Amino acid sequence: MTSTTTTATTTTPDQDESILAAQRAKSAFLFREDIAPGLTLEMNLNRIMHSGQSEFQQIQVVDTYFGKTLVTDGKTQSAQFDEFSYHESLVHPALLNFAYFNTTATKNEQRSAKSVFIGGGGELATAREVLRHPNVERVVMVDLDKGVIDACVEHLPEWGGETVKSNPRFELVVGDAYQYLLDCQETFDVIIMDISDPIEAGPGIMLYTKELYQHALGLLSPQGVFVTQAGTGDAIPPRHASHGVQDSTCFGPIANTLAQVFPCVLPYTQAIPSFGSDWGFVMAFSLASSSGSSDDAAVVAAKEWKSIDPDALDALIETYIEGGDAALKMY
């Protein structure tokens, strides 16, 4: 007869946790998003908080590696981990630019932005950042999809939620931002476009045309500033990975189109990890000058803004943003 001896194997608590983590990873649901041809972002899907279909798109709020995340039609729009880096980058450079050059132009009279238009912005976080500027008296936000707004108010209140909606300076219009601008009879100090990329948005592509930019220029006050999100700021998809798929990045085309309308165009980028890349923004403006053409003034202004003294920028933040730099997460 042959006897068999079984030997028990003991593990440390750290090893136990590693084994459990490996098992969880095998059984976890995954969230996958195509960033570019040949490039996919994949992470654990911890929870689905909301899933629905509006008239315009599929809307989900999920919990992933990046925390609570708004996803529309499979594309990440905003994530808890880094939404502030997107929204602060979109809003504050434009409003501070307006204050800086208006103060410079009037010399003895400081004038910050009083009226702001937001196209899109359904998360309400863009409006949240605008409302950090106490001198802003009126914020008009026009978003097409009430379903996105409602989902964000319920599941992403940190983005702004009822606090923004109930602010007396804030006006929400559920409708077509393009048509609203065409019909608009008022002027704004700053126009902010927080809408989907033209390759994703279907009819929204009209908000990226030269004709719309020309119309927007006419809706701006004399020293007004226009700013738009502009898609991925990385040079992807790289040629070796595109597999013949046409390059769909829009950062360069948006900047080039704006340059056909505005004498001063300033592209800039910010790292947004949940988007899988750096993200592009484009600010545009023109300045009137008593000593030369507005084009000449804008060229000088562009150089001045790009090389602004850090102390001067700090002073702008402390002067025009409630709470100063302590209120900002990225700065």
CSV table of C-alpha atoms in Angstrom, one decimal:
chain,number,residue,atom,x,y,z
A,1,MET,CA,0.0,0.0,0.0
A,2,THR,CA,1.2,3.5,-0.9
A,3,SER,CA,0.5,6.3,1.5
A,4,THR,CA,0.1,9.9,0.4
A,5,THR,CA,1.1,12.8,2.5
A,6,THR,CA,-0.5,16.2,1.9
A,7,THR,CA,1.4,19.3,3.0
A,8,ALA,CA,-0.5,22.5,3.7
A,9,THR,CA,0.9,25.7,2.2
A,10,THR,CA,0.6,28.9,4.2
A,11,THR,CA,0.6,32.4,2.8
A,12,THR,CA,1.2,35.8,4.2
A,13,PRO,CA,-1.6,38.4,4.4
A,14,ASP,CA,0.0,40.3,1.6
A,15,GLN,CA,0.1,37.2,-0.6
A,16,ASP,CA,-3.6,36.6,0.3
A,17,GLU,CA,-4.5,40.1,-0.9
A,18,SER,CA,-2.5,39.7,-4.1
A,19,ILE,CA,-4.3,36.4,-4.8
A,20,LEU,CA,-7.7,38.0,-4.2
A,21,ALA,CA,-6.9,41.0,-6.3
A,22,ALA,CA,-5.9,38.7,-9.2
A,23,GLN,CA,-9.2,36.8,-8.8
A,24,ARG,CA,-11.2,40.0,-8.8
A,25,ALA,CA,-9.4,41.2,-11.9
A,26,LYS,CA,-10.3,38.0,-13.7
A,27,SER,CA,-13.9,38.3,-12.9
A,28,ALA,CA,-14.4,42.1,-13.1
A,29,PHE,CA,-16.4,43.8,-15.8
A,30,LEU,CA,-14.2,46.0,-17.9
A,31,PHE,CA,-14.7,49.5,-19.3
A,32,ARG,CA,-13.1,49.8,-22.7
A,33,GLU,CA,-12.8,53.0,-24.8
A,34,ASP,CA,-11.1,53.3,-28.2
A,35,ILE,CA,-8.8,56.4,-28.0
A,36,ALA,CA,-7.4,56.1,-31.5
A,37,PRO,CA,-7.0,53.4,-34.1
A,38,GLY,CA,-4.8,50.8,-32.4
A,39,LEU,CA,-5.0,52.4,-29.0
A,40,THR,CA,-7.6,51.4,-26.4
A,41,LEU,CA,-8.0,52.4,-22.7
A,42,GLU,CA,-9.2,49.5,-20.5
A,43,MET,CA,-10.0,49.5,-16.8
A,44,ASN,CA,-12.2,47.8,-14.2
A,45,LEU,CA,-15.8,48.8,-14.3
A,46,ASN,CA,-16.7,48.9,-10.6
A,47,ARG,CA,-20.3,50.0,-10.9
A,48,ILE,CA,-23.0,51.3,-13.3
A,49,MET,CA,-24.8,54.1,-11.6
A,50,HIS,CA,-26.9,55.2,-14.5
A,51,SER,CA,-27.6,53.9,-18.0
A,52,GLY,CA,-30.2,55.4,-20.3
A,53,GLN,CA,-30.9,56.6,-23.8
A,54,SER,CA,-32.0,60.2,-24.6
A,55,GLU,CA,-33.3,61.5,-27.8
A,56,PHE,CA,-29.8,62.2,-28.9
A,57,GLN,CA,-27.4,59.7,-27.4
A,58,GLN,CA,-26.7,56.9,-24.9
A,59,ILE,CA,-25.9,58.3,-21.4
A,60,GLN,CA,-24.1,56.4,-18.7
A,61,VAL,CA,-22.6,57.3,-15.3
A,62,VAL,CA,-20.1,54.6,-14.2
A,63,ASP,CA,-17.5,54.1,-11.5
A,64,THR,CA,-14.1,53.2,-12.9
A,65,TYR,CA,-10.4,53.6,-12.1
A,66,PHE,CA,-11.0,57.3,-12.5
A,67,GLY,CA,-13.9,57.5,-10.1
A,68,LYS,CA,-17.4,58.5,-11.2
A,69,THR,CA,-17.4,59.1,-14.9
A,70,LEU,CA,-19.9,60.5,-17.4
A,71,VAL,CA,-19.9,58.5,-20.7
A,72,THR,CA,-22.0,59.4,-23.8
A,73,ASP,CA,-22.1,57.0,-26.8
A,74,GLY,CA,-19.2,55.1,-25.3
A,75,LYS,CA,-16.9,58.2,-25.0
A,76,THR,CA,-15.7,59.6,-21.6
A,77,GLN,CA,-16.9,63.1,-21.2
A,78,SER,CA,-15.8,63.9,-17.6
A,79,ALA,CA,-14.3,61.9,-14.7
A,80,GLN,CA,-14.1,62.6,-11.0
A,81,PHE,CA,-10.3,62.1,-10.9
A,82,ASP,CA,-9.5,64.9,-13.4
A,83,GLU,CA,-12.6,66.8,-14.5
A,84,PHE,CA,-11.2,69.9,-12.8
A,85,SER,CA,-8.2,70.0,-15.0
A,86,TYR,CA,-10.4,70.1,-18.1
A,87,HIS,CA,-13.0,72.6,-16.8
A,88,GLU,CA,-10.4,75.0,-15.2
A,89,SER,CA,-8.4,74.9,-18.3
A,90,LEU,CA,-11.4,75.7,-20.5
A,91,VAL,CA,-12.8,78.6,-18.4
A,92,HIS,CA,-10.2,80.5,-16.4
A,93,PRO,CA,-7.6,81.4,-19.1
A,94,ALA,CA,-10.3,83.1,-21.2
A,95,LEU,CA,-11.9,85.1,-18.3
A,96,LEU,CA,-8.5,86.1,-16.9
A,97,ASN,CA,-7.4,87.1,-20.4
A,98,PHE,CA,-10.5,89.4,-20.7
A,99,ALA,CA,-9.8,91.0,-17.4
A,100,TYR,CA,-6.1,91.5,-18.1
A,101,PHE,CA,-6.4,93.2,-21.5
A,102,ASN,CA,-9.4,95.3,-20.5
A,103,THR,CA,-7.6,96.5,-17.4
A,104,THR,CA,-4.6,97.3,-19.6
A,105,ALA,CA,-6.6,99.0,-22.2
A,106,THR,CA,-8.6,101.2,-19.9
A,107,LYS,CA,-5.5,101.9,-17.7
A,108,ASN,CA,-7.3,103.3,-14.7
A,109,GLU,CA,-10.5,101.2,-14.8
A,110,GLN,CA,-10.6,97.5,-14.3
A,111,ARG,CA,-13.2,95.7,-16.2
A,112,SER,CA,-13.7,91.9,-15.8
A,113,ALA,CA,-16.2,89.8,-17.7
A,114,LYS,CA,-19.8,90.5,-16.9
A,115,SER,CA,-21.6,88.2,-19.3
A,116,VAL,CA,-20.7,84.7,-20.4
A,117,PHE,CA,-22.2,82.3,-22.9
A,118,ILE,CA,-21.6,78.5,-22.7
A,119,GLY,CA,-22.5,76.2,-25.6
A,120,GLY,CA,-22.9,72.7,-24.3
A,121,GLY,CA,-21.6,72.1,-20.8
A,122,GLY,CA,-24.3,69.6,-19.6
A,123,GLU,CA,-22.2,68.5,-16.6
A,124,LEU,CA,-22.6,72.0,-15.3
A,125,ALA,CA,-19.0,72.1,-14.3
A,126,THR,CA,-18.1,74.7,-16.9
A,127,ALA,CA,-20.7,77.0,-15.4
A,128,ARG,CA,-19.4,76.1,-11.9
A,129,GLU,CA,-16.0,77.5,-12.8
A,130,VAL,CA,-17.4,80.6,-14.5
A,131,LEU,CA,-19.5,81.3,-11.3
A,132,ARG,CA,-16.2,81.4,-9.3
A,133,HIS,CA,-15.8,84.8,-10.9
A,134,PRO,CA,-18.0,87.0,-8.6
A,135,ASN,CA,-18.0,89.9,-11.1
A,136,VAL,CA,-19.8,87.8,-13.7
A,137,GLU,CA,-23.4,88.9,-13.6
A,138,ARG,CA,-25.0,86.6,-16.3
A,139,VAL,CA,-24.2,83.1,-17.5
A,140,VAL,CA,-26.3,81.6,-20.2
A,141,MET,CA,-25.8,77.9,-20.9
A,142,VAL,CA,-27.5,76.2,-23.9
A,143,ASP,CA,-27.3,72.4,-24.0
A,144,LEU,CA,-29.3,70.2,-26.4
A,145,ASP,CA,-29.6,67.1,-24.1
A,146,LYS,CA,-31.7,67.5,-21.0
A,147,GLY,CA,-31.0,63.8,-20.2
A,148,VAL,CA,-27.3,64.6,-19.7
A,149,ILE,CA,-28.1,67.5,-17.4
A,150,ASP,CA,-30.5,65.5,-15.3
A,151,ALA,CA,-28.1,62.5,-15.0
A,152,CYS,CA,-25.3,64.8,-13.9
A,153,VAL,CA,-27.5,66.7,-11.3
A,154,GLU,CA,-28.5,63.3,-9.8
A,155,HIS,CA,-25.3,61.3,-9.9
A,156,LEU,CA,-22.5,64.0,-10.3
A,157,PRO,CA,-23.6,66.8,-7.9
A,158,GLU,CA,-19.9,67.6,-7.3
A,159,TRP,CA,-19.7,68.9,-10.8
A,160,GLY,CA,-22.1,71.7,-10.0
A,161,GLY,CA,-25.6,70.2,-9.8
A,162,GLU,CA,-28.4,72.1,-8.1
A,163,THR,CA,-25.9,74.6,-6.7
A,164,VAL,CA,-25.3,75.9,-10.2
A,165,LYS,CA,-28.8,75.5,-11.4
A,166,SER,CA,-30.2,77.6,-8.5
A,167,ASN,CA,-27.6,80.4,-8.8
A,168,PRO,CA,-29.5,83.6,-9.7
A,169,ARG,CA,-26.8,84.5,-12.2
A,170,PHE,CA,-27.2,81.3,-14.1
A,171,GLU,CA,-29.7,80.8,-16.9
A,172,LEU,CA,-30.2,77.3,-18.4
A,173,VAL,CA,-31.7,76.8,-21.9
A,174,VAL,CA,-32.3,73.3,-23.2
A,175,GLY,CA,-32.0,73.7,-26.9
A,176,ASP,CA,-29.7,74.0,-29.9
A,177,ALA,CA,-26.7,76.2,-29.1
A,178,TYR,CA,-26.1,76.8,-32.8
A,179,GLN,CA,-29.6,78.1,-33.4
A,180,TYR,CA,-29.5,80.1,-30.2
A,181,LEU,CA,-26.4,82.0,-31.3
A,182,LEU,CA,-27.9,82.6,-34.7
A,183,ASP,CA,-31.0,84.2,-33.1
A,184,CYS,CA,-29.1,85.9,-30.3
A,185,GLN,CA,-29.5,89.7,-30.0
A,186,GLU,CA,-27.2,90.3,-27.0
A,187,THR,CA,-23.4,90.5,-26.7
A,188,PHE,CA,-21.2,88.5,-24.4
A,189,ASP,CA,-17.7,89.3,-22.9
A,190,VAL,CA,-16.7,85.6,-23.2
A,191,ILE,CA,-18.1,82.8,-25.3
A,192,ILE,CA,-17.2,79.2,-24.2
A,193,MET,CA,-17.9,76.2,-26.4
A,194,ASP,CA,-17.9,73.0,-24.4
A,195,ILE,CA,-19.4,70.6,-27.0
A,196,SER,CA,-18.5,67.2,-28.5
A,197,ASP,CA,-15.8,67.0,-31.2
A,198,PRO,CA,-17.1,67.7,-34.7
A,199,ILE,CA,-16.3,64.1,-35.7
A,200,GLU,CA,-18.6,62.8,-32.9
A,201,ALA,CA,-21.4,65.3,-32.7
A,202,GLY,CA,-23.4,65.0,-36.0
A,203,PRO,CA,-25.2,68.3,-36.4
A,204,GLY,CA,-22.9,69.9,-33.8
A,205,ILE,CA,-20.3,70.2,-36.5
A,206,MET,CA,-21.9,73.5,-37.4
A,207,LEU,CA,-20.5,74.9,-34.2
A,208,TYR,CA,-17.0,74.5,-35.6
A,209,THR,CA,-17.4,76.3,-38.9
A,210,LYS,CA,-15.8,79.5,-40.1
A,211,GLU,CA,-19.3,80.9,-40.5
A,212,LEU,CA,-20.2,80.3,-36.9
A,213,TYR,CA,-17.0,81.8,-35.7
A,214,GLN,CA,-17.6,84.9,-37.8
A,215,HIS,CA,-21.1,85.2,-36.2
A,216,ALA,CA,-19.7,84.6,-32.7
A,217,LEU,CA,-17.2,87.4,-33.3
A,218,GLY,CA,-20.1,89.7,-33.9
A,219,LEU,CA,-21.7,88.7,-30.6
A,220,LEU,CA,-18.6,89.5,-28.5
A,221,SER,CA,-18.0,92.8,-26.8
A,222,PRO,CA,-15.1,94.8,-28.2
A,223,GLN,CA,-12.5,93.1,-26.0
A,224,GLY,CA,-14.3,89.8,-26.0
A,225,VAL,CA,-12.8,86.3,-25.9
A,226,PHE,CA,-13.9,83.1,-27.6
A,227,VAL,CA,-12.6,79.7,-26.3
A,228,THR,CA,-13.4,76.2,-27.4
A,229,GLN,CA,-12.4,72.7,-26.5
A,230,ALA,CA,-10.6,71.2,-29.4
A,231,GLY,CA,-10.2,67.5,-29.0
A,232,THR,CA,-7.1,65.5,-28.4
A,233,GLY,CA,-3.9,67.5,-28.2
A,234,ASP,CA,-1.7,64.6,-28.9
A,235,ALA,CA,-0.3,63.7,-32.3
A,236,ILE,CA,-2.3,60.5,-32.4
A,237,PRO,CA,-3.2,58.4,-34.1
A,238,PRO,CA,0.4,58.0,-35.2
A,239,ARG,CA,0.9,57.0,-38.8
A,240,HIS,CA,2.3,53.6,-37.9
A,241,ALA,CA,-0.8,52.6,-35.9
A,242,SER,CA,-3.6,54.1,-38.0
A,243,HIS,CA,-4.0,51.1,-40.3
A,244,GLY,CA,-5.2,53.4,-43.1
A,245,VAL,CA,-7.8,55.1,-41.0
A,246,GLN,CA,-8.1,58.8,-41.7
A,247,ASP,CA,-6.6,61.0,-38.9
A,248,SER,CA,-9.7,62.3,-37.0
A,249,THR,CA,-7.9,64.8,-34.7
A,250,CYS,CA,-9.4,68.2,-34.9
A,251,PHE,CA,-7.1,70.4,-32.7
A,252,GLY,CA,-5.2,71.8,-35.7
A,253,PRO,CA,-8.2,72.3,-38.0
A,254,ILE,CA,-10.1,74.2,-35.2
A,255,ALA,CA,-7.2,76.5,-34.6
A,256,ASN,CA,-6.7,77.1,-38.3
A,257,THR,CA,-10.4,77.8,-38.8
A,258,LEU,CA,-10.5,80.3,-36.0
A,259,ALA,CA,-7.3,82.0,-37.4
A,260,GLN,CA,-9.4,82.8,-40.5
A,261,VAL,CA,-11.7,84.9,-38.3
A,262,PHE,CA,-9.8,86.2,-35.3
A,263,PRO,CA,-6.4,88.0,-35.5
A,264,CYS,CA,-5.2,86.4,-32.3
A,265,VAL,CA,-5.5,82.6,-31.8
A,266,LEU,CA,-3.8,80.8,-28.9
A,267,PRO,CA,-3.9,77.0,-28.9
A,268,TYR,CA,-2.9,75.3,-25.6
A,269,THR,CA,-3.1,71.8,-24.1
A,270,GLN,CA,-3.6,70.1,-20.7
A,271,ALA,CA,-3.1,66.5,-19.7
A,272,ILE,CA,-6.4,64.7,-19.0
A,273,PRO,CA,-5.5,61.1,-18.0
A,274,SER,CA,-9.1,59.8,-18.2
A,275,PHE,CA,-9.2,61.0,-21.8
A,276,GLY,CA,-6.1,58.9,-22.6
A,277,SER,CA,-4.2,61.9,-23.9
A,278,ASP,CA,-3.4,65.6,-23.6
A,279,TRP,CA,-6.4,67.7,-24.5
A,280,GLY,CA,-6.5,70.7,-26.8
A,281,PHE,CA,-8.2,74.1,-26.3
A,282,VAL,CA,-8.1,77.2,-28.5
A,283,MET,CA,-8.7,80.8,-27.3
A,284,ALA,CA,-9.3,83.6,-29.8
A,285,PHE,CA,-9.8,87.3,-29.5
A,286,SER,CA,-9.2,90.6,-31.2
A,287,LEU,CA,-8.3,94.0,-29.6
A,288,ALA,CA,-9.1,97.5,-30.7
A,289,SER,CA,-6.2,99.9,-30.6
A,290,SER,CA,-6.0,103.6,-31.0
A,291,SER,CA,-2.5,103.4,-32.2
A,292,GLY,CA,-2.8,100.8,-34.9
A,293,SER,CA,-5.0,98.1,-36.4
A,294,SER,CA,-6.8,95.6,-34.1
A,295,ASP,CA,-4.7,92.9,-35.9
A,296,ASP,CA,-1.5,94.5,-34.9
A,297,ALA,CA,-2.7,94.9,-31.3
A,298,ALA,CA,-3.8,91.3,-31.2
A,299,VAL,CA,-0.4,90.0,-32.4
A,300,VAL,CA,1.3,92.0,-29.6
A,301,ALA,CA,-1.3,90.8,-27.1
A,302,ALA,CA,-0.7,87.2,-28.0
A,303,LYS,CA,3.0,87.5,-27.3
A,304,GLU,CA,2.3,89.4,-24.1
A,305,TRP,CA,-0.2,86.8,-22.8
A,306,LYS,CA,2.1,83.8,-23.7
A,307,SER,CA,4.9,85.4,-21.7
A,308,ILE,CA,2.9,86.8,-18.9
A,309,ASP,CA,4.8,87.3,-15.6
A,310,PRO,CA,3.8,84.6,-13.1
A,311,ASP,CA,3.3,87.3,-10.4
A,312,ALA,CA,0.9,89.1,-12.7
A,313,LEU,CA,-1.0,85.9,-13.3
A,314,ASP,CA,-1.1,85.2,-9.6
A,315,ALA,CA,-2.5,88.7,-9.0
A,316,LEU,CA,-5.2,88.1,-11.6
A,317,ILE,CA,-6.3,84.9,-10.0
A,318,GLU,CA,-6.4,86.4,-6.5
A,319,THR,CA,-8.3,89.5,-7.8
A,320,TYR,CA,-10.9,87.9,-10.1
A,321,ILE,CA,-11.5,84.3,-8.8
A,322,GLU,CA,-13.4,84.0,-5.5
A,323,GLY,CA,-11.0,82.2,-3.1
A,324,GLY,CA,-8.0,82.8,-5.3
A,325,ASP,CA,-5.7,80.0,-6.1
A,326,ALA,CA,-6.9,78.1,-3.1
A,327,ALA,CA,-10.2,77.6,-4.9
A,328,LEU,CA,-8.5,75.9,-7.9
A,329,LYS,CA,-7.4,72.3,-7.9
A,330,MET,CA,-5.0,72.4,-10.8
A,331,TYR,CA,-3.2,75.7,-10.4
